[in-house]
mmCIF file of C-alpha atoms in Angstrom:
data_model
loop_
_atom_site.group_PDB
_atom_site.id
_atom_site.type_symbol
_atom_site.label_atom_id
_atom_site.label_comp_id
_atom_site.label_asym_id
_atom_site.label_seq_id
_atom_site.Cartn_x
_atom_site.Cartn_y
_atom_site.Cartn_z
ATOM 1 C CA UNK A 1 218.871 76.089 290.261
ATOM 2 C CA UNK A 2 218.215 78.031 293.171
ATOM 3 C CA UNK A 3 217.177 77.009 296.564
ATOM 4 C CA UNK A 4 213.348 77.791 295.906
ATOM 5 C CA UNK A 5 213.334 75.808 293.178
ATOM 6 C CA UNK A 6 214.762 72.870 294.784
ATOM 7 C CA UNK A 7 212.652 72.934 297.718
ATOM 8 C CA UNK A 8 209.900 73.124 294.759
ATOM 9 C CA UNK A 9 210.914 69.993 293.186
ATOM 10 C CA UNK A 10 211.027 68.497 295.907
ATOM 11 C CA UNK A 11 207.083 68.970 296.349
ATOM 12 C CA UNK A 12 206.510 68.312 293.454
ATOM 13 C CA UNK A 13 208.289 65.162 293.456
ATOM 14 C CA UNK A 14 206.138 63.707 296.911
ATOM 15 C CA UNK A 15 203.233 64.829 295.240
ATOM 16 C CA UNK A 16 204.064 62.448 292.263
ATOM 17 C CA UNK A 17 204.997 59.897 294.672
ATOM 18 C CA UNK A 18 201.233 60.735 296.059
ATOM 19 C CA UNK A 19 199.577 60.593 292.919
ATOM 20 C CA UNK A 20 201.028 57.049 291.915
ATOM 21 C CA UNK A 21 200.079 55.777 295.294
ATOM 22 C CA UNK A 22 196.481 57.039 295.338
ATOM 23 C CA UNK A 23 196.175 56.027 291.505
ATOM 24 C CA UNK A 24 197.722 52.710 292.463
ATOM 25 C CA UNK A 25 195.263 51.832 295.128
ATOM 26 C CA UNK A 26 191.791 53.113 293.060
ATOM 27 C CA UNK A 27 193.165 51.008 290.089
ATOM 28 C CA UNK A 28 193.559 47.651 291.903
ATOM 29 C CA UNK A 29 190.257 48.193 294.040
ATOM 30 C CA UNK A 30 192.034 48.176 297.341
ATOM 31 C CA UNK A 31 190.181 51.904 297.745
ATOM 32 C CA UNK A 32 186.995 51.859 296.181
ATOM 33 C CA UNK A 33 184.437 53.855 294.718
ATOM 34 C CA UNK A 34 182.937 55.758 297.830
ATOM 35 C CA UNK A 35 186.264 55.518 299.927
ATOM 36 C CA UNK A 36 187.273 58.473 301.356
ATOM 37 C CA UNK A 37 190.557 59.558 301.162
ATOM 38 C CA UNK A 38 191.610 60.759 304.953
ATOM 39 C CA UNK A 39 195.054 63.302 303.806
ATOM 40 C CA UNK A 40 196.081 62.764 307.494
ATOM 41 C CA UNK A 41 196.355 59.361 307.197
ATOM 42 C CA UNK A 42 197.558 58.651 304.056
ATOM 43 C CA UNK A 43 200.434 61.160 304.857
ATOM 44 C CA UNK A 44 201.435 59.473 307.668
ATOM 45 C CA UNK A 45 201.435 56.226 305.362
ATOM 46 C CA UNK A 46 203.625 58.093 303.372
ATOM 47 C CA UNK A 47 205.671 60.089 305.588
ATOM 48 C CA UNK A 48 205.181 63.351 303.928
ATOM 49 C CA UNK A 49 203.336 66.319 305.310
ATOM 50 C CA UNK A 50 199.298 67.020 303.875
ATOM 51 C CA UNK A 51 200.308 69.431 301.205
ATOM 52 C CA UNK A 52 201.622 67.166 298.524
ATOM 53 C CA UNK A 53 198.531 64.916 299.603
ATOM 54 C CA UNK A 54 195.978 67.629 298.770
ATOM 55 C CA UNK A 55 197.850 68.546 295.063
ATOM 56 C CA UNK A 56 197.610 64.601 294.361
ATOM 57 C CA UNK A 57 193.892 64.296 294.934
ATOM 58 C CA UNK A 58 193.355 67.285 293.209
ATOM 59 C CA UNK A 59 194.795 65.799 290.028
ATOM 60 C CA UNK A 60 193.084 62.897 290.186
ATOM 61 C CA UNK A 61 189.951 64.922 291.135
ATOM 62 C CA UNK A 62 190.578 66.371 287.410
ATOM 63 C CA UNK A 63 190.877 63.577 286.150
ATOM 64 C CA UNK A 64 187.508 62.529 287.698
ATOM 65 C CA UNK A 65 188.489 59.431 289.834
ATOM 66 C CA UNK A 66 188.279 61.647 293.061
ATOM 67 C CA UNK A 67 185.140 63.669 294.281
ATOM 68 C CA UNK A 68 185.090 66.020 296.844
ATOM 69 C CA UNK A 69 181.923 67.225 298.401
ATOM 70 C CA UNK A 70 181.051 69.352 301.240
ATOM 71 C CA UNK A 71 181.357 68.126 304.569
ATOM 72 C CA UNK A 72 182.534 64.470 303.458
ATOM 73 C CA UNK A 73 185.470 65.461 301.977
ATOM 74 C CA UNK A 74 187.768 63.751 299.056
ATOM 75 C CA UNK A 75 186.515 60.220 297.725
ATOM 76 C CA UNK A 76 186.968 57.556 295.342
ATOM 77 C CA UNK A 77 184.630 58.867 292.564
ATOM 78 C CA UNK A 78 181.294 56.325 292.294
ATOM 79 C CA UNK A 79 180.687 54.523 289.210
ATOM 80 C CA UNK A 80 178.095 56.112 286.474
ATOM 81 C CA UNK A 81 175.056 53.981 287.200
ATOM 82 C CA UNK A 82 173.460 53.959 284.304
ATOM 83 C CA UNK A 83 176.809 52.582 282.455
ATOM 84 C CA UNK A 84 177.363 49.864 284.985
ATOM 85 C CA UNK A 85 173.795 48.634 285.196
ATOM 86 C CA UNK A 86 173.748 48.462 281.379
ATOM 87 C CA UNK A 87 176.861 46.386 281.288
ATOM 88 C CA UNK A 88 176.002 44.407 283.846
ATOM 89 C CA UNK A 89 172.737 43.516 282.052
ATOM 90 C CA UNK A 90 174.203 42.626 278.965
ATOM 91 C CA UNK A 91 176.787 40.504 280.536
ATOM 92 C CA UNK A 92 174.084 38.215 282.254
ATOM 93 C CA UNK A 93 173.120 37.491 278.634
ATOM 94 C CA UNK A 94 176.557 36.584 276.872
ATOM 95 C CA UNK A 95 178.369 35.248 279.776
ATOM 96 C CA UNK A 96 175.081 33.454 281.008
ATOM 97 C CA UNK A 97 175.228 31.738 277.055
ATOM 98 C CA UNK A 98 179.131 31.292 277.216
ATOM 99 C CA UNK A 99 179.205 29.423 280.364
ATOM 100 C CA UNK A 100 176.204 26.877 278.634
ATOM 101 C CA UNK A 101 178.330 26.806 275.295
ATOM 102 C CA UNK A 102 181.110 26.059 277.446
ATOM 103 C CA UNK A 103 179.995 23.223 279.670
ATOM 104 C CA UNK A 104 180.055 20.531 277.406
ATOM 105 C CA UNK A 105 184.026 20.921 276.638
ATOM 106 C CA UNK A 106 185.298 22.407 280.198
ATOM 107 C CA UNK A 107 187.866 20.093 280.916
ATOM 108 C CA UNK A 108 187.430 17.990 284.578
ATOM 109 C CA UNK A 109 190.935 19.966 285.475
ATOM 110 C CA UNK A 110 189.185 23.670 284.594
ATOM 111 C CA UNK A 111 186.019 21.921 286.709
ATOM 112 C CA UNK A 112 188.227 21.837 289.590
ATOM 113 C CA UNK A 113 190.090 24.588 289.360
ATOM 114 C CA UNK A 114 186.943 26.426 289.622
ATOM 115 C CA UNK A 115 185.796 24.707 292.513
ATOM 116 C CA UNK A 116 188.953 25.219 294.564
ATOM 117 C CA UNK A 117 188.556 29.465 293.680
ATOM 118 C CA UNK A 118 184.896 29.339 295.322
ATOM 119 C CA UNK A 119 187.158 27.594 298.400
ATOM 120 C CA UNK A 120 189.558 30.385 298.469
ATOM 121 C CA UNK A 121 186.391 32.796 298.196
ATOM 122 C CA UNK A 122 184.468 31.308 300.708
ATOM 123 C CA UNK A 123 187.497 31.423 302.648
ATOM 124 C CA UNK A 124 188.136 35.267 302.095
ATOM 125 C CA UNK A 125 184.756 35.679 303.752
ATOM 126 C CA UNK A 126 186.314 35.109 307.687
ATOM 127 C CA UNK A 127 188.679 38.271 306.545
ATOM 128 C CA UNK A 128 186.697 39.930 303.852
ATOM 129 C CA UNK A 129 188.539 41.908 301.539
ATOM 130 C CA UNK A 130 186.639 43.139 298.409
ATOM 131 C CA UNK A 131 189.705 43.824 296.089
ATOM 132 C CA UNK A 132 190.562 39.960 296.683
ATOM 133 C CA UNK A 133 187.856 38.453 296.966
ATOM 134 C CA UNK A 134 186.906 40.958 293.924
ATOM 135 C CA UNK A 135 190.016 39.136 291.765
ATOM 136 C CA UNK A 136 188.885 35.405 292.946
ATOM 137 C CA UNK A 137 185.443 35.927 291.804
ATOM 138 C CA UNK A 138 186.285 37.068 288.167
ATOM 139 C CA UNK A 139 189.049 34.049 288.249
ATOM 140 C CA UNK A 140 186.210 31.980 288.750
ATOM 141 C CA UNK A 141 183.588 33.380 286.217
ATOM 142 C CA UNK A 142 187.125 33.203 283.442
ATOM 143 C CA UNK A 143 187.097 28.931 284.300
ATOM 144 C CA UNK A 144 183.549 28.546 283.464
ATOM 145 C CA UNK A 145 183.441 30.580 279.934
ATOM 146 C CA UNK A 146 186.656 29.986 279.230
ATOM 147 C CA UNK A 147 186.246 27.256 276.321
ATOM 148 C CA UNK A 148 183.673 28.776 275.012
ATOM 149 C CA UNK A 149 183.488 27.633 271.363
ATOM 150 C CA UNK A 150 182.430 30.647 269.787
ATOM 151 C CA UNK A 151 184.790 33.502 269.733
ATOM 152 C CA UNK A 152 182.832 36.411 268.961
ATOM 153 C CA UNK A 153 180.287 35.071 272.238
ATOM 154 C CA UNK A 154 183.621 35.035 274.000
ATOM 155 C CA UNK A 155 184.808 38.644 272.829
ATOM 156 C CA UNK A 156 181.625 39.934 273.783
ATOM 157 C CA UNK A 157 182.206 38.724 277.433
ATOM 158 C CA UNK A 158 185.732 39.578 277.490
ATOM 159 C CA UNK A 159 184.811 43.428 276.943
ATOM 160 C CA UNK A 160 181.679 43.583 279.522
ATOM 161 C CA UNK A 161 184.422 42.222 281.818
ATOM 162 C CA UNK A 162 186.869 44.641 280.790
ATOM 163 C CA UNK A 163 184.242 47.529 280.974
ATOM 164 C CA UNK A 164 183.421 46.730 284.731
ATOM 165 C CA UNK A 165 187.255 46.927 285.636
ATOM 166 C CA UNK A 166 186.972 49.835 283.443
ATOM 167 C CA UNK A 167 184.136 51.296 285.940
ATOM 168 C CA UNK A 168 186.166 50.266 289.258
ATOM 169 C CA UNK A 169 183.244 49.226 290.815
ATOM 170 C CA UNK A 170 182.002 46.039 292.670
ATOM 171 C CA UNK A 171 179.506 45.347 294.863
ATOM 172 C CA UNK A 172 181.084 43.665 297.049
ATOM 173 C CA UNK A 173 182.529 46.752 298.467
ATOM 174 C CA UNK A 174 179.432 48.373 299.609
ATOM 175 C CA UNK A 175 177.471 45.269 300.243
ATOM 176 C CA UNK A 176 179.619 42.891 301.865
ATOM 177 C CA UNK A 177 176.859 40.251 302.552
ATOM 178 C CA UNK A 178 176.389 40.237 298.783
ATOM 179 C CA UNK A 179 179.333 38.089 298.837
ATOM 180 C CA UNK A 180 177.977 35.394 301.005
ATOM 181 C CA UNK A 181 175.606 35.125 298.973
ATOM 182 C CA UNK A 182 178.045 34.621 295.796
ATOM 183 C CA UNK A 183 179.564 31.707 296.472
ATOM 184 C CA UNK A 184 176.454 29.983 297.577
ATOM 185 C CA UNK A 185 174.952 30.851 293.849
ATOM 186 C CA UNK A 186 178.707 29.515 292.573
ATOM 187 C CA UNK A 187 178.197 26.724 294.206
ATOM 188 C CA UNK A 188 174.827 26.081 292.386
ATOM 189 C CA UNK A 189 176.260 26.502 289.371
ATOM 190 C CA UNK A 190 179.224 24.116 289.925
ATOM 191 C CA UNK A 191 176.468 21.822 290.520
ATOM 192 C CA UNK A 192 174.968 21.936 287.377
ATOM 193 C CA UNK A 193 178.142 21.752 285.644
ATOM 194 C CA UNK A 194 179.149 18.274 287.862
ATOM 195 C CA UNK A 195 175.737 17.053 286.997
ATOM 196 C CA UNK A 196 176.121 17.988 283.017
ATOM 197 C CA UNK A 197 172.623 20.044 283.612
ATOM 198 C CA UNK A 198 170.923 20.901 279.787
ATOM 199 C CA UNK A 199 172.467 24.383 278.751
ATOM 200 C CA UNK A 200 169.173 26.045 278.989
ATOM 201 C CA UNK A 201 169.758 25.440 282.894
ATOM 202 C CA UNK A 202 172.870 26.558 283.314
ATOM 203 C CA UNK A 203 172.448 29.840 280.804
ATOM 204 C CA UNK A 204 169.753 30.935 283.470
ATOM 205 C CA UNK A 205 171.547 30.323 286.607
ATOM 206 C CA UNK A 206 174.674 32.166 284.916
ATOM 207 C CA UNK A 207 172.211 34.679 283.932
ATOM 208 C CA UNK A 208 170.859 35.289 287.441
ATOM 209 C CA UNK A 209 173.609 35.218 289.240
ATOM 210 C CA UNK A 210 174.943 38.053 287.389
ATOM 211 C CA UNK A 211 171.366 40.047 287.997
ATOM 212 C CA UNK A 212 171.134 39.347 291.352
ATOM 213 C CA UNK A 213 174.375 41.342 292.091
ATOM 214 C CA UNK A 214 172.768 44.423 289.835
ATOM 215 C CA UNK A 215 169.573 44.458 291.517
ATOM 216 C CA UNK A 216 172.160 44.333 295.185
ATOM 217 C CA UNK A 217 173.667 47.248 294.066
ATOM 218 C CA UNK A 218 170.774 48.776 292.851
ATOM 219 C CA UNK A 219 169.044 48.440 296.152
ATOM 220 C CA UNK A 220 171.901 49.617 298.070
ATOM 221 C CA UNK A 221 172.097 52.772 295.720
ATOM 222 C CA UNK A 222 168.334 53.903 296.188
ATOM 223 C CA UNK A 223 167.086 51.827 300.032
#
Protein backbone atom coordinates (compact mmCIF):
# COMPACT_ATOMS: atom_id res chain seq x y z
CA UNK A 1 0.00 0.00 0.00
CA UNK A 2 1.46 3.18 -0.68
CA UNK A 3 1.21 6.38 1.14
CA UNK A 4 -1.60 7.82 -1.25
CA UNK A 5 -3.54 5.12 -0.72
CA UNK A 6 -3.44 5.23 2.92
CA UNK A 7 -4.10 8.77 3.24
CA UNK A 8 -7.13 7.61 0.83
CA UNK A 9 -8.50 5.17 3.18
CA UNK A 10 -8.30 7.15 5.56
CA UNK A 11 -11.01 9.53 3.83
CA UNK A 12 -12.75 7.21 2.98
CA UNK A 13 -13.01 5.74 6.28
CA UNK A 14 -14.33 9.46 8.06
CA UNK A 15 -16.57 9.65 5.33
CA UNK A 16 -18.14 6.25 6.42
CA UNK A 17 -17.96 7.36 9.87
CA UNK A 18 -20.02 10.53 8.29
CA UNK A 19 -22.43 8.62 6.49
CA UNK A 20 -23.48 6.38 9.58
CA UNK A 21 -23.78 9.48 11.64
CA UNK A 22 -25.93 11.50 9.23
CA UNK A 23 -27.96 8.18 8.39
CA UNK A 24 -28.17 7.61 12.13
CA UNK A 25 -29.69 10.91 12.99
CA UNK A 26 -32.42 11.07 9.75
CA UNK A 27 -33.42 7.47 10.82
CA UNK A 28 -34.28 8.18 14.49
CA UNK A 29 -35.89 11.70 13.64
CA UNK A 30 -33.43 13.66 15.67
CA UNK A 31 -32.79 15.62 12.03
CA UNK A 32 -35.83 15.82 10.21
CA UNK A 33 -37.27 16.19 6.98
CA UNK A 34 -36.43 19.94 6.08
CA UNK A 35 -33.26 20.07 8.41
CA UNK A 36 -30.45 21.37 6.93
CA UNK A 37 -27.36 19.83 7.22
CA UNK A 38 -24.66 22.78 8.17
CA UNK A 39 -21.00 20.63 6.92
CA UNK A 40 -19.27 23.17 9.26
CA UNK A 41 -20.93 22.13 12.06
CA UNK A 42 -21.39 18.73 11.84
CA UNK A 43 -17.55 18.51 11.19
CA UNK A 44 -16.73 20.10 14.12
CA UNK A 45 -19.19 17.50 15.87
CA UNK A 46 -17.14 15.11 14.36
CA UNK A 47 -13.76 16.39 14.40
CA UNK A 48 -12.97 15.84 10.83
CA UNK A 49 -12.41 18.48 8.22
CA UNK A 50 -15.69 19.35 5.50
CA UNK A 51 -14.50 17.04 2.81
CA UNK A 52 -15.53 13.68 4.10
CA UNK A 53 -18.79 15.67 5.22
CA UNK A 54 -19.65 16.72 1.65
CA UNK A 55 -18.91 12.82 0.10
CA UNK A 56 -21.40 11.58 3.00
CA UNK A 57 -24.29 13.81 2.05
CA UNK A 58 -23.71 13.17 -1.33
CA UNK A 59 -24.40 9.47 -0.84
CA UNK A 60 -27.21 9.88 0.97
CA UNK A 61 -28.30 12.59 -1.53
CA UNK A 62 -28.27 9.39 -4.00
CA UNK A 63 -29.91 7.63 -2.08
CA UNK A 64 -32.60 10.38 -1.88
CA UNK A 65 -32.76 11.13 1.93
CA UNK A 66 -30.70 14.42 1.33
CA UNK A 67 -31.71 17.37 -1.07
CA UNK A 68 -29.68 20.03 -1.99
CA UNK A 69 -31.02 23.13 -3.58
CA UNK A 70 -29.66 26.38 -4.53
CA UNK A 71 -28.98 28.84 -2.05
CA UNK A 72 -30.33 26.62 0.99
CA UNK A 73 -27.99 24.12 0.70
CA UNK A 74 -28.04 20.19 1.82
CA UNK A 75 -31.31 18.98 3.72
CA UNK A 76 -33.13 16.21 5.14
CA UNK A 77 -35.19 15.22 2.02
CA UNK A 78 -39.24 16.12 2.74
CA UNK A 79 -41.67 13.43 2.75
CA UNK A 80 -43.77 12.66 -0.68
CA UNK A 81 -47.03 14.34 0.21
CA UNK A 82 -49.25 12.64 -1.56
CA UNK A 83 -47.94 9.17 0.12
CA UNK A 84 -48.11 10.54 3.61
CA UNK A 85 -51.49 12.21 3.35
CA UNK A 86 -52.86 8.94 1.92
CA UNK A 87 -51.54 6.96 4.80
CA UNK A 88 -52.42 9.18 7.15
CA UNK A 89 -56.04 9.05 5.91
CA UNK A 90 -56.36 5.54 5.96
CA UNK A 91 -54.93 5.22 9.35
CA UNK A 92 -57.69 7.55 10.90
CA UNK A 93 -60.02 4.79 9.66
CA UNK A 94 -58.37 1.45 11.02
CA UNK A 95 -56.70 2.79 14.01
CA UNK A 96 -59.82 5.09 14.73
CA UNK A 97 -61.90 1.31 14.60
CA UNK A 98 -59.01 -0.52 16.54
CA UNK A 99 -58.91 1.77 19.39
CA UNK A 100 -63.17 1.25 19.65
CA UNK A 101 -62.62 -2.64 19.17
CA UNK A 102 -60.13 -2.29 21.73
CA UNK A 103 -61.77 -0.40 24.56
CA UNK A 104 -63.87 -2.88 25.89
CA UNK A 105 -60.80 -5.39 26.79
CA UNK A 106 -57.86 -2.68 27.49
CA UNK A 107 -56.82 -3.75 30.69
CA UNK A 108 -57.07 -0.82 33.75
CA UNK A 109 -52.98 -1.37 33.83
CA UNK A 110 -52.70 -0.56 29.72
CA UNK A 111 -55.41 2.44 30.81
CA UNK A 112 -52.78 3.81 32.90
CA UNK A 113 -49.95 3.24 31.24
CA UNK A 114 -51.37 5.34 28.61
CA UNK A 115 -52.23 8.04 30.77
CA UNK A 116 -48.81 8.36 32.39
CA UNK A 117 -47.18 8.61 28.36
CA UNK A 118 -49.58 11.76 27.72
CA UNK A 119 -47.72 12.96 31.29
CA UNK A 120 -44.34 12.39 29.93
CA UNK A 121 -45.65 14.16 26.60
CA UNK A 122 -47.13 16.95 28.11
CA UNK A 123 -44.05 17.16 29.97
CA UNK A 124 -41.71 17.12 26.80
CA UNK A 125 -43.61 20.25 25.83
CA UNK A 126 -41.40 22.74 28.50
CA UNK A 127 -38.25 21.23 26.33
CA UNK A 128 -39.82 20.21 23.10
CA UNK A 129 -38.09 17.73 21.23
CA UNK A 130 -39.96 16.21 18.21
CA UNK A 131 -37.95 12.88 17.88
CA UNK A 132 -39.11 12.23 21.65
CA UNK A 133 -41.94 13.49 21.97
CA UNK A 134 -42.36 11.83 18.30
CA UNK A 135 -41.58 8.13 20.13
CA UNK A 136 -44.04 8.97 23.27
CA UNK A 137 -46.85 9.76 21.05
CA UNK A 138 -46.78 6.47 18.95
CA UNK A 139 -46.16 4.62 22.55
CA UNK A 140 -49.32 6.02 23.37
CA UNK A 141 -51.47 5.40 20.18
CA UNK A 142 -49.69 1.29 20.56
CA UNK A 143 -51.68 1.21 24.44
CA UNK A 144 -54.94 2.14 23.05
CA UNK A 145 -55.11 -0.43 19.89
CA UNK A 146 -53.13 -2.70 21.34
CA UNK A 147 -55.83 -5.51 22.26
CA UNK A 148 -57.49 -5.09 19.48
CA UNK A 149 -59.42 -8.33 18.88
CA UNK A 150 -59.19 -8.59 15.33
CA UNK A 151 -55.85 -9.23 13.85
CA UNK A 152 -56.12 -8.38 10.37
CA UNK A 153 -57.75 -4.61 11.84
CA UNK A 154 -54.57 -4.72 13.86
CA UNK A 155 -52.13 -5.60 10.85
CA UNK A 156 -53.64 -3.00 8.95
CA UNK A 157 -52.62 -0.40 11.65
CA UNK A 158 -49.39 -1.89 12.32
CA UNK A 159 -48.27 -1.17 8.56
CA UNK A 160 -49.80 2.58 8.27
CA UNK A 161 -47.61 2.95 11.38
CA UNK A 162 -44.75 1.35 9.90
CA UNK A 163 -45.24 3.34 6.57
CA UNK A 164 -45.08 6.79 8.44
CA UNK A 165 -41.67 5.74 10.12
CA UNK A 166 -41.08 4.57 6.71
CA UNK A 167 -41.72 8.35 5.42
CA UNK A 168 -39.58 10.00 8.40
CA UNK A 169 -41.92 12.55 8.77
CA UNK A 170 -43.96 14.12 11.69
CA UNK A 171 -45.56 17.06 12.19
CA UNK A 172 -44.49 17.84 15.08
CA UNK A 173 -41.27 18.95 13.65
CA UNK A 174 -42.48 21.73 11.58
CA UNK A 175 -45.45 22.63 13.65
CA UNK A 176 -44.48 22.51 17.11
CA UNK A 177 -47.80 23.93 18.51
CA UNK A 178 -49.41 20.93 16.81
CA UNK A 179 -48.21 19.14 19.75
CA UNK A 180 -49.98 21.13 22.34
CA UNK A 181 -52.65 20.49 20.83
CA UNK A 182 -52.04 16.50 20.90
CA UNK A 183 -52.15 15.78 24.17
CA UNK A 184 -55.14 17.90 24.85
CA UNK A 185 -57.09 15.61 22.04
CA UNK A 186 -55.25 12.45 24.08
CA UNK A 187 -56.59 13.55 26.86
CA UNK A 188 -60.17 13.50 25.35
CA UNK A 189 -59.81 10.32 24.33
CA UNK A 190 -58.55 8.90 27.68
CA UNK A 191 -61.72 10.30 28.76
CA UNK A 192 -63.87 8.36 26.81
CA UNK A 193 -62.04 5.31 27.49
CA UNK A 194 -62.35 6.05 31.66
CA UNK A 195 -65.96 6.72 31.00
CA UNK A 196 -66.46 3.32 28.76
CA UNK A 197 -67.94 5.92 25.95
CA UNK A 198 -70.08 3.64 23.04
CA UNK A 199 -67.37 2.68 20.32
CA UNK A 200 -69.01 4.80 17.77
CA UNK A 201 -67.59 7.73 20.08
CA UNK A 202 -64.42 6.80 20.53
CA UNK A 203 -63.85 5.49 16.63
CA UNK A 204 -64.52 9.28 15.76
CA UNK A 205 -62.41 10.98 18.23
CA UNK A 206 -59.54 8.37 17.22
CA UNK A 207 -60.47 9.21 13.79
CA UNK A 208 -60.07 12.98 14.19
CA UNK A 209 -57.36 13.17 16.04
CA UNK A 210 -55.42 11.49 13.45
CA UNK A 211 -56.99 14.12 10.66
CA UNK A 212 -56.44 16.96 12.52
CA UNK A 213 -52.61 16.41 12.41
CA UNK A 214 -52.99 15.86 8.32
CA UNK A 215 -54.93 18.84 7.74
CA UNK A 216 -51.76 20.70 10.33
CA UNK A 217 -49.41 19.58 8.04
CA UNK A 218 -51.28 20.23 5.17
CA UNK A 219 -51.74 23.82 6.12
CA UNK A 220 -48.25 24.30 7.02
CA UNK A 221 -47.21 22.81 3.53
CA UNK A 222 -49.42 25.25 1.33
CA UNK A 223 -50.23 28.74 4.13
Amino acid sequence: MTAGDAVNGTAKSKSQIAYHWIKARIDDGTFSPGYRLVFGQIAQELGVSTVPVREAVRRLEAEGLVTYEHNIGAQVAMADESDYQHTMQTLALVEGYAAALAAPSLPGEALDQAKGLNAELTACLDNFEPSRFTALNRDFHRVLFGTCPNPQVLDLVHRGWNRLAGLRTSTFSFVPGRAHESVQEHQKILDLFDRNAPAGEIELAVREHRLTTLETFLAWRHP
